PDB file of C-alpha atoms in Angstrom:
ATOM      1  CA  MET A   1     128.320  54.101  55.561  1.00 46.00           C
ATOM      2  CA  LYS A   2     130.358  51.868  57.161  1.00 49.00           C
ATOM      3  CA  SER A   3     128.892  48.285  57.486  1.00 49.00           C
ATOM      4  CA  HIS A   4     128.998  46.376  60.648  1.00 54.00           C
ATOM      5  CA  PRO A   5     130.368  42.758  60.642  1.00 53.00           C
ATOM      6  CA  CYS A   6     127.517  41.137  61.301  1.00 54.00           C
ATOM      7  CA  ALA A   7     125.436  41.929  59.177  1.00 54.00           C
ATOM      8  CA  PRO A   8     125.675  39.397  56.453  1.00 53.00           C
ATOM      9  CA  LEU A   9     124.886  36.661  59.257  1.00 51.00           C
ATOM     10  CA  ARG A  10     121.822  39.018  60.227  1.00 55.00           C
ATOM     11  CA  ALA A  11     120.733  39.373  56.428  1.00 51.00           C
ATOM     12  CA  ALA A  12     120.946  35.325  55.961  1.00 50.00           C
ATOM     13  CA  VAL A  13     119.552  34.517  58.847  1.00 49.00           C
ATOM     14  CA  PHE A  14     116.686  37.369  58.140  1.00 49.00           C
ATOM     15  CA  ALA A  15     116.044  36.037  54.716  1.00 46.00           C
ATOM     16  CA  GLY A  16     116.060  32.449  55.327  1.00 49.00           C
ATOM     17  CA  LEU A  17     113.570  32.253  58.530  1.00 45.00           C
ATOM     18  CA  PHE A  18     111.320  34.217  56.578  1.00 43.00           C
ATOM     19  CA  GLY A  19     111.722  32.500  53.212  1.00 43.00           C
ATOM     20  CA  LEU A  20     110.624  29.585  55.634  1.00 43.00           C
ATOM     21  CA  LEU A  21     107.710  31.290  56.550  1.00 42.00           C
ATOM     22  CA  GLY A  22     105.162  30.336  53.870  1.00 39.00           C
ATOM     23  CA  THR A  23     106.053  26.281  53.589  1.00 37.00           C
ATOM     24  CA  ALA A  24     103.814  23.622  53.893  1.00 36.00           C
ATOM     25  CA  ALA A  25     103.195  21.345  57.127  1.00 36.00           C
ATOM     26  CA  HIS A  26     105.152  17.668  56.158  1.00 40.00           C
ATOM     27  CA  ALA A  27     105.385  14.730  58.463  1.00 57.00           C
ATOM     28  CA  PHE A  28     109.204  14.897  60.192  1.00 77.00           C
ATOM     29  CA  GLY A  29     112.018  12.591  59.986  1.00 66.00           C
ATOM     30  CA  ASP A  30     113.454  13.766  63.584  1.00 85.00           C
ATOM     31  CA  ASP A  31     114.308   9.648  64.035  1.00 85.00           C
ATOM     32  CA  THR A  32     116.790   9.949  60.570  1.00 91.00           C
ATOM     33  CA  ARG A  33     120.657  10.508  60.850  1.00 95.00           C
ATOM     34  CA  GLY A  34     121.602  13.670  59.058  1.00 96.00           C
ATOM     35  CA  PHE A  35     124.526  16.155  57.910  1.00 97.00           C
ATOM     36  CA  TYR A  36     125.198  19.586  58.605  1.00 98.00           C
ATOM     37  CA  LEU A  37     126.765  23.198  58.264  1.00 98.00           C
ATOM     38  CA  ASP A  38     127.075  25.679  60.829  1.00 97.00           C
ATOM     39  CA  GLY A  39     129.205  29.168  60.832  1.00 98.00           C
ATOM     40  CA  GLY A  40     128.849  31.545  64.344  1.00 97.00           C
ATOM     41  CA  HIS A  41     130.216  34.253  65.384  1.00 97.00           C
ATOM     42  CA  ALA A  42     131.742  35.899  68.722  1.00 95.00           C
ATOM     43  CA  ARG A  43     131.942  39.375  68.754  1.00 92.00           C
ATOM     44  CA  HIS A  44     134.804  40.614  70.944  1.00 86.00           C
ATOM     45  CA  GLY A  45     135.020  44.515  69.357  1.00 80.00           C
ATOM     46  CA  GLU A  46     137.443  46.241  68.662  1.00 83.00           C
ATOM     47  CA  LYS A  47     139.655  43.452  70.171  1.00 81.00           C
ATOM     48  CA  GLY A  48     139.060  41.029  67.144  1.00 84.00           C
ATOM     49  CA  ASP A  49     135.649  38.729  66.730  1.00 92.00           C
ATOM     50  CA  THR A  50     136.030  35.007  66.261  1.00 94.00           C
ATOM     51  CA  ASN A  51     134.419  33.202  63.385  1.00 96.00           C
ATOM     52  CA  SER A  52     133.605  29.410  63.428  1.00 97.00           C
ATOM     53  CA  VAL A  53     132.422  27.303  60.853  1.00 98.00           C
ATOM     54  CA  SER A  54     131.620  23.642  61.857  1.00 98.00           C
ATOM     55  CA  VAL A  55     130.499  20.197  59.742  1.00 98.00           C
ATOM     56  CA  GLY A  56     129.110  17.637  61.731  1.00 98.00           C
ATOM     57  CA  MET A  57     126.739  14.427  61.647  1.00 98.00           C
ATOM     58  CA  THR A  58     123.664  13.989  64.209  1.00 97.00           C
ATOM     59  CA  VAL A  59     122.372  10.699  64.944  1.00 96.00           C
ATOM     60  CA  PRO A  60     119.577   9.866  66.789  1.00 94.00           C
ATOM     61  CA  TRP A  61     119.565   8.488  69.825  1.00 90.00           C
ATOM     62  CA  SER A  62     117.286   8.352  72.675  1.00 83.00           C
ATOM     63  CA  PHE A  63     117.553   7.539  77.562  1.00 77.00           C
ATOM     64  CA  ASN A  64     114.347   5.594  76.577  1.00 75.00           C
ATOM     65  CA  GLU A  65     111.874   5.038  73.893  1.00 72.00           C
ATOM     66  CA  ARG A  66     110.184   7.575  72.067  1.00 68.00           C
ATOM     67  CA  ARG A  67     107.010   7.618  71.890  1.00 73.00           C
ATOM     68  CA  PRO A  68     104.983   7.897  68.428  1.00 69.00           C
ATOM     69  CA  GLY A  69     103.895  10.911  68.480  1.00 74.00           C
ATOM     70  CA  SER A  70     105.713  12.202  70.978  1.00 85.00           C
ATOM     71  CA  PRO A  71     106.671  16.117  71.024  1.00 92.00           C
ATOM     72  CA  PHE A  72     110.325  15.192  72.390  1.00 93.00           C
ATOM     73  CA  SER A  73     113.318  13.218  70.344  1.00 93.00           C
ATOM     74  CA  SER A  74     116.768  13.296  70.709  1.00 95.00           C
ATOM     75  CA  TYR A  75     120.087  12.825  69.439  1.00 96.00           C
ATOM     76  CA  LEU A  76     123.902  12.798  69.228  1.00 97.00           C
ATOM     77  CA  ASP A  77     125.710  15.326  67.750  1.00 97.00           C
ATOM     78  CA  PHE A  78     129.163  14.913  66.062  1.00 98.00           C
ATOM     79  CA  TYR A  79     131.696  17.919  65.028  1.00 98.00           C
ATOM     80  CA  ILE A  80     134.378  19.829  63.795  1.00 98.00           C
ATOM     81  CA  SER A  81     135.204  23.288  64.581  1.00 98.00           C
ATOM     82  CA  ASN A  82     137.863  25.306  62.597  1.00 97.00           C
ATOM     83  CA  TRP A  83     137.879  28.453  65.181  1.00 96.00           C
ATOM     84  CA  HIS A  84     139.279  31.964  62.925  1.00 95.00           C
ATOM     85  CA  ALA A  85     140.389  34.913  65.602  1.00 92.00           C
ATOM     86  CA  ARG A  86     142.869  37.372  66.000  1.00 88.00           C
ATOM     87  CA  PRO A  87     146.274  35.967  67.376  1.00 85.00           C
ATOM     88  CA  LEU A  88     147.730  36.689  70.360  1.00 84.00           C
ATOM     89  CA  ASP A  89     151.455  37.153  70.159  1.00 85.00           C
ATOM     90  CA  ASP A  90     152.203  34.739  67.680  1.00 82.00           C
ATOM     91  CA  GLY A  91     149.959  32.304  68.774  1.00 80.00           C
ATOM     92  CA  PRO A  92     147.433  30.767  66.639  1.00 79.00           C
ATOM     93  CA  ARG A  93     145.043  32.382  64.763  1.00 90.00           C
ATOM     94  CA  ASN A  94     143.289  29.127  63.630  1.00 94.00           C
ATOM     95  CA  PHE A  95     141.840  26.813  66.195  1.00 95.00           C
ATOM     96  CA  VAL A  96     140.612  23.810  65.292  1.00 97.00           C
ATOM     97  CA  GLN A  97     137.822  21.881  67.350  1.00 98.00           C
ATOM     98  CA  ILE A  98     136.229  17.833  67.541  1.00 98.00           C
ATOM     99  CA  GLY A  99     132.648  17.923  69.967  1.00 98.00           C
ATOM    100  CA  ALA A 100     130.219  16.058  70.710  1.00 98.00           C
ATOM    101  CA  ILE A 101     126.639  17.388  72.099  1.00 98.00           C
ATOM    102  CA  TYR A 102     123.459  15.144  73.770  1.00 97.00           C
ATOM    103  CA  THR A 103     120.249  17.668  72.906  1.00 97.00           C
ATOM    104  CA  LEU A 104     116.753  17.178  73.149  1.00 96.00           C
ATOM    105  CA  ARG A 105     114.462  18.326  71.066  1.00 96.00           C
ATOM    106  CA  TYR A 106     110.936  19.642  71.044  1.00 96.00           C
ATOM    107  CA  ARG A 107     108.943  19.845  68.308  1.00 95.00           C
ATOM    108  CA  PHE A 108     105.607  22.885  68.696  1.00 94.00           C
ATOM    109  CA  GLY A 109     101.929  21.466  67.825  1.00 92.00           C
ATOM    110  CA  ASP A 110     102.193  18.589  70.163  1.00 89.00           C
ATOM    111  CA  GLY A 111     104.950  17.613  67.508  1.00 88.00           C
ATOM    112  CA  ALA A 112     103.370  18.015  64.211  1.00 90.00           C
ATOM    113  CA  SER A 113     104.475  21.438  63.938  1.00 93.00           C
ATOM    114  CA  PRO A 114     107.621  22.307  61.442  1.00 95.00           C
ATOM    115  CA  TRP A 115     109.174  24.800  63.780  1.00 97.00           C
ATOM    116  CA  PHE A 116     110.788  22.914  66.951  1.00 97.00           C
ATOM    117  CA  ALA A 117     113.312  24.667  70.152  1.00 98.00           C
ATOM    118  CA  GLU A 118     116.380  22.011  71.046  1.00 97.00           C
ATOM    119  CA  GLY A 119     118.945  22.620  73.598  1.00 98.00           C
ATOM    120  CA  GLY A 120     121.677  20.407  74.334  1.00 98.00           C
ATOM    121  CA  VAL A 121     124.830  20.026  76.341  1.00 98.00           C
ATOM    122  CA  GLY A 122     128.301  18.233  76.180  1.00 98.00           C
ATOM    123  CA  ALA A 123     131.918  18.340  76.040  1.00 98.00           C
ATOM    124  CA  THR A 124     135.084  19.008  73.594  1.00 98.00           C
ATOM    125  CA  LEU A 125     138.187  19.368  72.391  1.00 98.00           C
ATOM    126  CA  MET A 126     140.766  21.320  71.049  1.00 97.00           C
ATOM    127  CA  ASP A 127     144.116  21.639  68.900  1.00 96.00           C
ATOM    128  CA  HIS A 128     145.405  24.023  71.132  1.00 92.00           C
ATOM    129  CA  VAL A 129     144.905  26.315  74.151  1.00 94.00           C
ATOM    130  CA  TYR A 130     142.335  29.357  72.226  1.00 93.00           C
ATOM    131  CA  ARG A 131     144.079  32.246  73.244  1.00 91.00           C
ATOM    132  CA  THR A 132     143.547  35.943  72.213  1.00 89.00           C
ATOM    133  CA  PRO A 133     144.328  39.293  72.901  1.00 88.00           C
ATOM    134  CA  ASP A 134     141.217  39.442  75.079  1.00 86.00           C
ATOM    135  CA  ARG A 135     140.294  35.894  76.013  1.00 89.00           C
ATOM    136  CA  SER A 136     142.335  33.187  77.113  1.00 89.00           C
ATOM    137  CA  PHE A 137     141.505  29.993  78.382  1.00 94.00           C
ATOM    138  CA  SER A 138     143.299  27.171  80.498  1.00 95.00           C
ATOM    139  CA  THR A 139     142.601  23.945  78.792  1.00 96.00           C
ATOM    140  CA  ALA A 140     142.329  22.766  76.025  1.00 96.00           C
ATOM    141  CA  PHE A 141     138.880  20.655  76.715  1.00 97.00           C
ATOM    142  CA  GLN A 142     135.781  22.500  77.262  1.00 97.00           C
ATOM    143  CA  PHE A 143     132.039  22.032  78.139  1.00 98.00           C
ATOM    144  CA  THR A 144     129.567  23.295  75.605  1.00 98.00           C
ATOM    145  CA  GLU A 145     126.053  24.474  76.137  1.00 98.00           C
ATOM    146  CA  VAL A 146     123.204  24.931  72.760  1.00 98.00           C
ATOM    147  CA  LEU A 147     120.045  26.467  72.658  1.00 98.00           C
ATOM    148  CA  GLY A 148     118.533  26.872  69.430  1.00 98.00           C
ATOM    149  CA  ILE A 149     115.050  27.179  67.141  1.00 98.00           C
ATOM    150  CA  GLY A 150     114.607  26.034  63.800  1.00 98.00           C
ATOM    151  CA  ARG A 151     112.599  25.337  60.850  1.00 97.00           C
ATOM    152  CA  SER A 152     111.885  21.562  59.157  1.00 96.00           C
ATOM    153  CA  PHE A 153     111.141  21.553  55.757  1.00 94.00           C
ATOM    154  CA  GLY A 154     111.049  20.314  52.187  1.00 91.00           C
ATOM    155  CA  ASP A 155     109.678  16.373  51.860  1.00 87.00           C
ATOM    156  CA  ASN A 156     109.560  14.953  54.969  1.00 84.00           C
ATOM    157  CA  GLY A 157     111.707  17.690  56.738  1.00 88.00           C
ATOM    158  CA  ALA A 158     114.377  16.338  55.474  1.00 93.00           C
ATOM    159  CA  HIS A 159     116.189  19.656  55.531  1.00 96.00           C
ATOM    160  CA  GLU A 160     115.640  22.509  58.434  1.00 96.00           C
ATOM    161  CA  VAL A 161     117.627  25.712  59.088  1.00 98.00           C
ATOM    162  CA  SER A 162     118.022  26.756  62.990  1.00 98.00           C
ATOM    163  CA  LEU A 163     120.092  29.741  64.728  1.00 98.00           C
ATOM    164  CA  ARG A 164     121.896  28.827  68.467  1.00 98.00           C
ATOM    165  CA  VAL A 165     123.302  30.173  70.831  1.00 98.00           C
ATOM    166  CA  GLN A 166     126.728  28.200  71.389  1.00 98.00           C
ATOM    167  CA  HIS A 167     128.629  28.525  75.099  1.00 97.00           C
ATOM    168  CA  VAL A 168     131.950  27.154  75.673  1.00 97.00           C
ATOM    169  CA  SER A 169     133.496  27.126  78.154  1.00 96.00           C
ATOM    170  CA  ASN A 170     135.801  24.165  80.448  1.00 95.00           C
ATOM    171  CA  GLY A 171     133.261  24.629  84.105  1.00 93.00           C
ATOM    172  CA  GLY A 172     135.585  26.503  86.222  1.00 93.00           C
ATOM    173  CA  ILE A 173     137.941  23.218  86.224  1.00 93.00           C
ATOM    174  CA  LYS A 174     141.446  25.346  86.138  1.00 95.00           C
ATOM    175  CA  LYS A 175     141.282  29.925  85.944  1.00 93.00           C
ATOM    176  CA  PRO A 176     141.103  31.605  83.922  1.00 91.00           C
ATOM    177  CA  ASN A 177     137.527  30.625  82.505  1.00 91.00           C
ATOM    178  CA  PRO A 178     136.643  33.518  80.667  1.00 92.00           C
ATOM    179  CA  GLY A 179     134.844  30.890  78.244  1.00 94.00           C
ATOM    180  CA  GLU A 180     133.365  32.046  74.443  1.00 95.00           C
ATOM    181  CA  THR A 181     129.842  32.443  73.452  1.00 96.00           C
ATOM    182  CA  PHE A 182     128.369  32.109  69.417  1.00 97.00           C
ATOM    183  CA  LEU A 183     125.472  32.642  67.590  1.00 98.00           C
ATOM    184  CA  ARG A 184     125.546  30.324  64.938  1.00 98.00           C
ATOM    185  CA  LEU A 185     123.195  29.962  62.041  1.00 98.00           C
ATOM    186  CA  ARG A 186     122.845  25.793  60.642  1.00 98.00           C
ATOM    187  CA  TYR A 187     121.809  23.820  57.885  1.00 98.00           C
ATOM    188  CA  THR A 188     120.712  20.231  58.187  1.00 97.00           C
ATOM    189  CA  TYR A 189     119.850  17.551  55.758  1.00 97.00           C
ATOM    190  CA  HIS A 190     118.166  15.042  56.912  1.00 95.00           C
ATOM    191  CA  PHE A 191     119.107  10.774  55.387  1.00 91.00           C
TER     192      PHE A 191
END
């Protein structure tokens, strides 16, 4: 029986989220910095999928002062990624991406829940124009949007696991603009 290439990622997501269901609620440190590691997968079928690994840092930042007890918080997300894809002809198969995203987070239960949802917008720059057998970007500069859901755990919510969908495209600056969409699993440690 042939295994699906996404099966390990799906198993890790469900195991991680299921394992967190039994932990108790804590006071959450959404106003602290964090380091994270995440992995992503963009499915393309027979023409070859694209995988990515990212490391980054989150820095609390808001346009105005956060009210105590508010379920909303926000942060800047700075990261570097490596995309690994099937090459087009003799082109590169690895693409390095740097980016920044402004993210707004909503914590359920009027801010008291360990569960949160978030969304953000930002910009990225790649070291090469991304070209694969079925996707060809026209610019190295891209915009990005992200939506996610996650859960904090541990003392003061120092640990987080989140499942995110991230889309990257140039927003129509230049054609072709097929975009790329990743399903990402992230672990963050706040300090």
